[in-house]
Amino acid sequence: PRPHYVHQSNLAEEHLLYPVLDRVLADYRALFAPSAPLVNPTQRDVGTELARRAAWDRALAAGKVTAYRIGTTVTVKAPSGVVAPVTAPEGTRKKLLLGTSAFGTAYAGTRSAWTSPEPLQNAVTLTIPTI
C-alpha cells in the first residue's frame, strides 16, 4: 500500500492528527539538516516516480543495467526508455554531446536525478569531482 491520506476516525480516543504530525515533523527537522527538507510531491509526480521505479526494477531484475566507475568517470547504461536513478557528489558534471552540464538537483549535500543518455549517446556519463 502507498498511503497518501489519513482517516480521522482511525485515531484513538477522538484525538486529532495534528499533534502527531507536529511531533513527526519536529523529529524529522531535529534529525536532518536544512539541506534535506521534507519533499511533498504532487499526485502526478508520485505516479511518475512509481512508474520510473517499476521500470528500473524490471531492468535490474532482467540484468539489463550496467554501471561502473573508472577514476572520476561514472557510466550507467540501461535499456532504451528506462531512466536511471543516480546520486552523486556535489560538483558532478554530465557529459553532453558537446560539453558538459551540472548534474541533477541539489539535496542534502549531494546531487541526484532520474537520468538517461543525451541524444546520440548510448549511456549516461558523469564526471565526479576529485576529493
Tab-separated table of N, CA and C in Angstrom:
chain	number	residue	atom	x	y	z
A	1	PRO	N	0.829	-1.205	0.000
A	1	PRO	CA	0.000	0.000	0.000
A	1	PRO	C	0.865	1.258	0.000
A	2	ARG	N	0.332	2.286	-0.607
A	2	ARG	CA	1.020	3.575	-0.671
A	2	ARG	C	0.088	4.635	-0.101
A	3	PRO	N	0.063	4.758	1.216
A	3	PRO	CA	-0.899	5.685	1.820
A	3	PRO	C	-0.592	7.133	1.481
A	4	HIS	N	-1.636	7.870	1.188
A	4	HIS	CA	-1.485	9.301	0.934
A	4	HIS	C	-2.613	10.081	1.604
A	5	TYR	N	-3.249	9.457	2.557
A	5	TYR	CA	-4.335	10.105	3.283
A	5	TYR	C	-4.453	9.453	4.661
A	6	VAL	N	-5.199	10.077	5.537
A	6	VAL	CA	-5.454	9.545	6.877
A	6	VAL	C	-6.931	9.725	7.177
A	7	HIS	N	-7.546	8.681	7.692
A	7	HIS	CA	-8.934	8.798	8.142
A	7	HIS	C	-8.929	9.299	9.586
A	8	GLN	N	-9.547	10.427	9.824
A	8	GLN	CA	-9.602	10.989	11.169
A	8	GLN	C	-10.200	9.981	12.148
A	9	SER	N	-11.157	9.189	11.690
A	9	SER	CA	-11.826	8.232	12.584
A	9	SER	C	-10.915	7.085	13.006
A	10	ASN	N	-9.762	6.910	12.355
A	10	ASN	CA	-8.844	5.838	12.728
A	10	ASN	C	-7.994	6.192	13.948
A	11	LEU	N	-8.047	7.417	14.391
A	11	LEU	CA	-7.269	7.825	15.555
A	11	LEU	C	-8.006	7.441	16.831
A	12	ALA	N	-7.257	7.034	17.832
A	12	ALA	CA	-7.858	6.549	19.082
A	12	ALA	C	-8.383	7.689	19.946
A	13	GLU	N	-9.426	7.433	20.648
A	13	GLU	CA	-9.985	8.315	21.674
A	13	GLU	C	-10.299	9.715	21.155
A	14	GLU	N	-10.767	9.819	19.952
A	14	GLU	CA	-11.199	11.077	19.356
A	14	GLU	C	-10.109	12.152	19.336
A	15	HIS	N	-8.868	11.729	19.216
A	15	HIS	CA	-7.757	12.682	19.136
A	15	HIS	C	-7.614	13.195	17.710
A	16	LEU	N	-6.964	14.329	17.586
A	16	LEU	CA	-6.682	14.909	16.280
A	16	LEU	C	-5.312	14.450	15.789
A	17	LEU	N	-5.136	14.462	14.504
A	17	LEU	CA	-3.878	14.035	13.899
A	17	LEU	C	-2.785	15.099	14.021
A	18	TYR	N	-3.162	16.350	14.128
A	18	TYR	CA	-2.172	17.424	14.102
A	18	TYR	C	-1.069	17.296	15.151
A	19	PRO	N	-1.346	16.967	16.411
A	19	PRO	CA	-0.243	16.819	17.363
A	19	PRO	C	0.740	15.711	16.966
A	20	VAL	N	0.225	14.641	16.392
A	20	VAL	CA	1.100	13.554	15.940
A	20	VAL	C	1.980	14.045	14.787
A	21	LEU	N	1.365	14.706	13.819
A	21	LEU	CA	2.138	15.221	12.688
A	21	LEU	C	3.148	16.275	13.125
A	22	ASP	N	2.756	17.139	14.045
A	22	ASP	CA	3.691	18.147	14.550
A	22	ASP	C	4.923	17.481	15.155
A	23	ARG	N	4.724	16.414	15.906
A	23	ARG	CA	5.842	15.708	16.543
A	23	ARG	C	6.726	15.021	15.501
A	24	VAL	N	6.104	14.372	14.526
A	24	VAL	CA	6.866	13.708	13.464
A	24	VAL	C	7.719	14.725	12.709
A	25	LEU	N	7.126	15.853	12.344
A	25	LEU	CA	7.868	16.882	11.614
A	25	LEU	C	8.975	17.495	12.467
A	26	ALA	N	8.709	17.719	13.737
A	26	ALA	CA	9.735	18.260	14.632
A	26	ALA	C	10.903	17.283	14.763
A	27	ASP	N	10.597	15.991	14.913
A	27	ASP	CA	11.658	14.982	14.999
A	27	ASP	C	12.477	14.931	13.710
A	28	TYR	N	11.801	15.002	12.565
A	28	TYR	CA	12.497	14.993	11.275
A	28	TYR	C	13.452	16.180	11.187
A	29	ARG	N	12.949	17.353	11.522
A	29	ARG	CA	13.780	18.563	11.438
A	29	ARG	C	14.952	18.521	12.418
A	30	ALA	N	14.769	17.832	13.543
A	30	ALA	CA	15.859	17.710	14.513
A	30	ALA	C	16.935	16.731	14.028
A	31	LEU	N	16.530	15.736	13.247
A	31	LEU	CA	17.466	14.706	12.797
A	31	LEU	C	18.205	15.059	11.512
A	32	PHE	N	17.563	15.820	10.630
A	32	PHE	CA	18.131	16.077	9.315
A	32	PHE	C	18.486	17.547	9.142
A	33	ALA	N	19.510	17.776	8.340
A	33	ALA	CA	19.985	19.135	8.081
A	33	ALA	C	18.969	19.914	7.248
A	34	PRO	N	19.018	21.238	7.326
A	34	PRO	CA	18.127	22.058	6.493
A	34	PRO	C	18.294	21.789	4.994
A	35	SER	N	19.438	21.221	4.595
A	35	SER	CA	19.648	20.905	3.176
A	35	SER	C	18.880	19.654	2.742
A	36	ALA	N	18.160	19.018	3.684
A	36	ALA	CA	17.345	17.832	3.377
A	36	ALA	C	15.894	18.090	3.779
A	37	PRO	N	15.244	19.051	3.123
A	37	PRO	CA	13.867	19.365	3.507
A	37	PRO	C	12.912	18.224	3.159
A	38	LEU	N	11.811	18.181	3.864
A	38	LEU	CA	10.768	17.214	3.568
A	38	LEU	C	10.173	17.565	2.210
A	39	VAL	N	10.030	16.574	1.351
A	39	VAL	CA	9.523	16.795	-0.002
A	39	VAL	C	8.064	16.367	-0.056
A	40	ASN	N	7.226	17.185	-0.675
A	40	ASN	CA	5.798	16.898	-0.781
A	40	ASN	C	5.393	16.917	-2.257
A	41	PRO	N	5.628	15.790	-2.970
A	41	PRO	CA	5.319	15.773	-4.401
A	41	PRO	C	3.816	15.740	-4.668
A	42	THR	N	3.445	16.188	-5.856
A	42	THR	CA	2.044	16.126	-6.274
A	42	THR	C	1.687	14.677	-6.611
A	43	GLN	N	0.393	14.394	-6.735
A	43	GLN	CA	-0.039	13.048	-7.115
A	43	GLN	C	0.574	12.653	-8.461
A	44	ARG	N	0.625	13.572	-9.389
A	44	ARG	CA	1.220	13.287	-10.705
A	44	ARG	C	2.694	12.940	-10.563
A	45	ASP	N	3.421	13.706	-9.741
A	45	ASP	CA	4.841	13.428	-9.523
A	45	ASP	C	5.049	12.065	-8.866
A	46	VAL	N	4.178	11.709	-7.930
A	46	VAL	CA	4.263	10.398	-7.281
A	46	VAL	C	4.035	9.295	-8.314
A	47	GLY	N	3.049	9.478	-9.185
A	47	GLY	CA	2.789	8.496	-10.237
A	47	GLY	C	3.982	8.315	-11.157
A	48	THR	N	4.610	9.429	-11.531
A	48	THR	CA	5.804	9.372	-12.374
A	48	THR	C	6.930	8.641	-11.655
A	49	GLU	N	7.130	8.962	-10.379
A	49	GLU	CA	8.178	8.312	-9.574
A	49	GLU	C	7.957	6.803	-9.504
A	50	LEU	N	6.723	6.382	-9.223
A	50	LEU	CA	6.429	4.951	-9.113
A	50	LEU	C	6.623	4.236	-10.450
A	51	ALA	N	6.237	4.871	-11.549
A	51	ALA	CA	6.430	4.262	-12.872
A	51	ALA	C	7.917	4.119	-13.190
A	52	ARG	N	8.701	5.145	-12.871
A	52	ARG	CA	10.146	5.077	-13.107
A	52	ARG	C	10.781	3.970	-12.274
A	53	ARG	N	10.394	3.893	-11.005
A	53	ARG	CA	10.946	2.847	-10.134
A	53	ARG	C	10.593	1.459	-10.637
A	54	ALA	N	9.354	1.271	-11.093
A	54	ALA	CA	8.932	-0.040	-11.595
A	54	ALA	C	9.747	-0.424	-12.831
A	55	ALA	N	9.939	0.516	-13.762
A	55	ALA	CA	10.729	0.237	-14.965
A	55	ALA	C	12.180	-0.068	-14.598
A	56	TRP	N	12.729	0.694	-13.658
A	56	TRP	CA	14.110	0.481	-13.208
A	56	TRP	C	14.245	-0.890	-12.549
A	57	ASP	N	13.314	-1.250	-11.678
A	57	ASP	CA	13.349	-2.555	-11.007
A	57	ASP	C	13.282	-3.702	-12.015
A	58	ARG	N	12.430	-3.574	-13.043
A	58	ARG	CA	12.334	-4.614	-14.079
A	58	ARG	C	13.658	-4.743	-14.838
A	59	ALA	N	14.265	-3.613	-15.184
A	59	ALA	CA	15.540	-3.647	-15.908
A	59	ALA	C	16.638	-4.281	-15.056
A	60	LEU	N	16.674	-3.950	-13.766
A	60	LEU	CA	17.658	-4.562	-12.866
A	60	LEU	C	17.448	-6.064	-12.759
A	61	ALA	N	16.195	-6.475	-12.543
A	61	ALA	CA	15.882	-7.899	-12.385
A	61	ALA	C	16.230	-8.686	-13.648
A	62	ALA	N	16.107	-8.057	-14.803
A	62	ALA	CA	16.415	-8.720	-16.070
A	62	ALA	C	17.913	-8.668	-16.406
A	63	GLY	N	18.701	-8.023	-15.550
A	63	GLY	CA	20.137	-7.928	-15.790
A	63	GLY	C	20.501	-7.032	-16.959
A	64	LYS	N	19.693	-6.026	-17.218
A	64	LYS	CA	19.898	-5.161	-18.386
A	64	LYS	C	20.539	-3.818	-18.040
A	65	VAL	N	21.003	-3.666	-16.806
A	65	VAL	CA	21.628	-2.414	-16.374
A	65	VAL	C	23.113	-2.666	-16.132
A	66	THR	N	23.933	-1.753	-16.622
A	66	THR	CA	25.367	-1.802	-16.372
A	66	THR	C	25.784	-0.449	-15.817
A	67	ALA	N	26.544	-0.467	-14.741
A	67	ALA	CA	27.062	0.777	-14.172
A	67	ALA	C	28.458	0.504	-13.633
A	68	TYR	N	29.365	1.420	-13.899
A	68	TYR	CA	30.723	1.237	-13.409
A	68	TYR	C	31.420	2.591	-13.286
A	69	ARG	N	32.506	2.572	-12.518
A	69	ARG	CA	33.312	3.778	-12.313
A	69	ARG	C	34.754	3.466	-12.657
A	70	ILE	N	35.347	4.325	-13.444
A	70	ILE	CA	36.773	4.256	-13.734
A	70	ILE	C	37.332	5.637	-13.436
A	71	GLY	N	38.156	5.720	-12.407
A	71	GLY	CA	38.692	7.017	-11.994
A	71	GLY	C	37.575	7.940	-11.549
A	72	THR	N	37.458	9.073	-12.217
A	72	THR	CA	36.401	10.031	-11.861
A	72	THR	C	35.223	9.974	-12.834
A	73	THR	N	35.191	8.941	-13.680
A	73	THR	CA	34.107	8.799	-14.654
A	73	THR	C	33.158	7.685	-14.232
A	74	VAL	N	31.876	8.010	-14.153
A	74	VAL	CA	30.830	7.037	-13.840
A	74	VAL	C	29.983	6.860	-15.093
A	75	THR	N	29.765	5.604	-15.477
A	75	THR	CA	28.978	5.297	-16.670
A	75	THR	C	27.806	4.416	-16.284
A	76	VAL	N	26.614	4.764	-16.754
A	76	VAL	CA	25.403	3.989	-16.483
A	76	VAL	C	24.706	3.714	-17.812
A	77	LYS	N	24.446	2.411	-18.072
A	77	LYS	CA	23.716	2.010	-19.281
A	77	LYS	C	22.470	1.257	-18.856
A	78	ALA	N	21.349	1.622	-19.455
A	78	ALA	CA	20.067	0.963	-19.189
A	78	ALA	C	19.327	0.843	-20.517
A	79	PRO	N	18.321	-0.028	-20.583
A	79	PRO	CA	17.565	-0.164	-21.828
A	79	PRO	C	16.919	1.158	-22.244
A	80	SER	N	16.675	1.287	-23.524
A	80	SER	CA	16.005	2.473	-24.048
A	80	SER	C	14.673	2.682	-23.338
A	81	GLY	N	14.400	3.910	-22.953
A	81	GLY	CA	13.152	4.234	-22.272
A	81	GLY	C	13.202	4.088	-20.764
A	82	VAL	N	14.289	3.527	-20.238
A	82	VAL	CA	14.444	3.382	-18.787
A	82	VAL	C	15.387	4.468	-18.297
A	83	VAL	N	14.908	5.271	-17.353
A	83	VAL	CA	15.767	6.303	-16.772
A	83	VAL	C	16.394	5.756	-15.503
A	84	ALA	N	17.615	6.178	-15.235
A	84	ALA	CA	18.381	5.654	-14.105
A	84	ALA	C	18.368	6.629	-12.937
A	85	PRO	N	18.135	6.118	-11.712
A	85	PRO	CA	18.237	6.985	-10.539
A	85	PRO	C	19.706	7.076	-10.113
A	86	VAL	N	20.249	8.270	-10.117
A	86	VAL	CA	21.664	8.445	-9.794
A	86	VAL	C	21.809	9.529	-8.732
A	87	THR	N	22.630	9.242	-7.733
A	87	THR	CA	23.018	10.232	-6.726
A	87	THR	C	24.534	10.343	-6.776
A	88	ALA	N	25.034	11.563	-6.839
A	88	ALA	CA	26.464	11.794	-6.998
A	88	ALA	C	26.891	12.978	-6.134
A	89	PRO	N	28.197	13.120	-5.919
A	89	PRO	CA	28.682	14.237	-5.109
A	89	PRO	C	28.412	15.594	-5.763
A	90	GLU	N	28.351	16.608	-4.928
A	90	GLU	CA	28.245	17.986	-5.421
A	90	GLU	C	29.419	18.249	-6.355
A	91	GLY	N	29.176	18.947	-7.442
A	91	GLY	CA	30.232	19.246	-8.407
A	91	GLY	C	30.288	18.268	-9.568
A	92	THR	N	29.417	17.263	-9.577
A	92	THR	CA	29.393	16.281	-10.664
A	92	THR	C	28.891	16.930	-11.949
A	93	ARG	N	29.490	16.554	-13.062
A	93	ARG	CA	29.123	17.079	-14.380
A	93	ARG	C	28.625	15.935	-15.253
A	94	LYS	N	27.605	16.209	-16.068
A	94	LYS	CA	27.066	15.225	-17.010
A	94	LYS	C	27.594	15.535	-18.403
A	95	LYS	N	28.111	14.486	-19.069
A	95	LYS	CA	28.634	14.664	-20.425
A	95	LYS	C	27.474	14.830	-21.396
A	96	LEU	N	27.566	15.865	-22.204
A	96	LEU	CA	26.604	16.123	-23.269
A	96	LEU	C	27.273	15.788	-24.599
A	97	LEU	N	26.537	15.866	-25.671
A	97	LEU	CA	27.139	15.626	-26.980
A	97	LEU	C	28.285	16.610	-27.206
A	98	LEU	N	28.055	17.867	-26.815
A	98	LEU	CA	29.094	18.892	-26.876
A	98	LEU	C	29.222	19.525	-25.499
A	99	GLY	N	30.268	19.210	-24.781
A	99	GLY	CA	30.494	19.805	-23.471
A	99	GLY	C	29.866	19.026	-22.331
A	100	THR	N	29.654	19.738	-21.218
A	100	THR	CA	29.073	19.134	-20.017
A	100	THR	C	28.087	20.114	-19.390
A	101	SER	N	27.301	19.599	-18.436
A	101	SER	CA	26.409	20.459	-17.654
A	101	SER	C	26.412	19.960	-16.219
A	102	ALA	N	26.010	20.831	-15.301
A	102	ALA	CA	25.876	20.412	-13.906
A	102	ALA	C	24.860	19.283	-13.851
A	103	PHE	N	25.137	18.268	-13.038
A	103	PHE	CA	24.248	17.116	-12.955
A	103	PHE	C	23.238	17.279	-11.830
A	104	GLY	N	22.012	16.916	-12.096
A	104	GLY	CA	20.987	16.721	-11.085
A	104	GLY	C	20.567	17.936	-10.286
A	105	THR	N	19.852	17.629	-9.214
A	105	THR	CA	19.305	18.626	-8.303
A	105	THR	C	19.972	18.465	-6.944
A	106	ALA	N	20.315	19.581	-6.321
A	106	ALA	CA	20.954	19.536	-5.007
A	106	ALA	C	19.967	19.089	-3.942
A	107	TYR	N	20.418	18.170	-3.065
A	107	TYR	CA	19.615	17.727	-1.925
A	107	TYR	C	20.553	17.085	-0.918
A	108	ALA	N	20.565	17.596	0.283
A	108	ALA	CA	21.341	17.037	1.394
A	108	ALA	C	22.832	16.898	1.076
A	109	GLY	N	23.376	17.870	0.365
A	109	GLY	CA	24.806	17.865	0.096
A	109	GLY	C	25.236	17.010	-1.083
A	110	THR	N	24.287	16.409	-1.794
A	110	THR	CA	24.599	15.625	-2.986
A	110	THR	C	23.767	16.150	-4.150
A	111	ARG	N	23.938	15.551	-5.314
A	111	ARG	CA	23.139	15.881	-6.495
A	111	ARG	C	22.482	14.589	-6.948
A	112	SER	N	21.212	14.648	-7.288
A	112	SER	CA	20.545	13.434	-7.744
A	112	SER	C	19.528	13.752	-8.824
A	113	ALA	N	19.233	12.730	-9.624
A	113	ALA	CA	18.253	12.875	-10.699
A	113	ALA	C	17.946	11.507	-11.286
A	114	TRP	N	16.772	11.403	-11.888
A	114	TRP	CA	16.487	10.312	-12.810
A	114	TRP	C	17.081	10.793	-14.124
A	115	THR	N	17.950	10.013	-14.729
A	115	THR	CA	18.665	10.496	-15.902
A	115	THR	C	18.751	9.438	-16.991
A	116	SER	N	18.881	9.894	-18.202
A	116	SER	CA	19.031	8.997	-19.348
A	116	SER	C	20.067	9.603	-20.286
A	117	PRO	N	20.563	8.806	-21.231
A	117	PRO	CA	21.567	9.341	-22.151
A	117	PRO	C	21.027	10.520	-22.957
A	118	GLU	N	21.916	11.398	-23.297
A	118	GLU	CA	21.578	12.525	-24.156
A	118	GLU	C	21.402	12.014	-25.588
A	119	PRO	N	20.777	12.793	-26.466
A	119	PRO	CA	20.627	12.365	-27.861
A	119	PRO	C	21.972	11.955	-28.472
A	120	LEU	N	21.952	10.886	-29.242
A	120	LEU	CA	23.118	10.316	-29.918
A	120	LEU	C	24.124	9.694	-28.957
A	121	GLN	N	23.733	9.445	-27.716
A	121	GLN	CA	24.586	8.751	-26.752
A	121	GLN	C	23.876	7.468	-26.329
A	122	ASN	N	24.660	6.441	-25.934
A	122	ASN	CA	24.054	5.181	-25.502
A	122	ASN	C	24.216	4.917	-24.012
A	123	ALA	N	24.801	5.875	-23.290
A	123	ALA	CA	24.987	5.726	-21.846
A	123	ALA	C	25.031	7.107	-21.199
A	124	VAL	N	24.767	7.123	-19.910
A	124	VAL	CA	24.941	8.341	-19.116
A	124	VAL	C	26.390	8.338	-18.642
A	125	THR	N	27.092	9.419	-18.891
A	125	THR	CA	28.478	9.533	-18.449
A	125	THR	C	28.604	10.758	-17.557
A	126	LEU	N	29.058	10.510	-16.335
A	126	LEU	CA	29.228	11.582	-15.353
A	126	LEU	C	30.690	11.688	-14.965
A	127	THR	N	31.118	12.894	-14.689
A	127	THR	CA	32.451	13.124	-14.141
A	127	THR	C	32.269	13.651	-12.732
A	128	ILE	N	32.773	12.873	-11.765
A	128	ILE	CA	32.645	13.287	-10.369
A	128	ILE	C	33.895	14.056	-9.957
A	129	PRO	N	33.752	14.966	-9.009
A	129	PRO	CA	34.919	15.757	-8.600
A	129	PRO	C	35.937	14.898	-7.853
A	130	THR	N	37.187	15.292	-7.956
A	130	THR	CA	38.220	14.602	-7.190
A	130	THR	C	38.193	15.112	-5.766
A	131	ILE	N	38.540	14.258	-4.857
A	131	ILE	CA	38.489	14.627	-3.434
A	131	ILE	C	39.816	15.182	-2.989
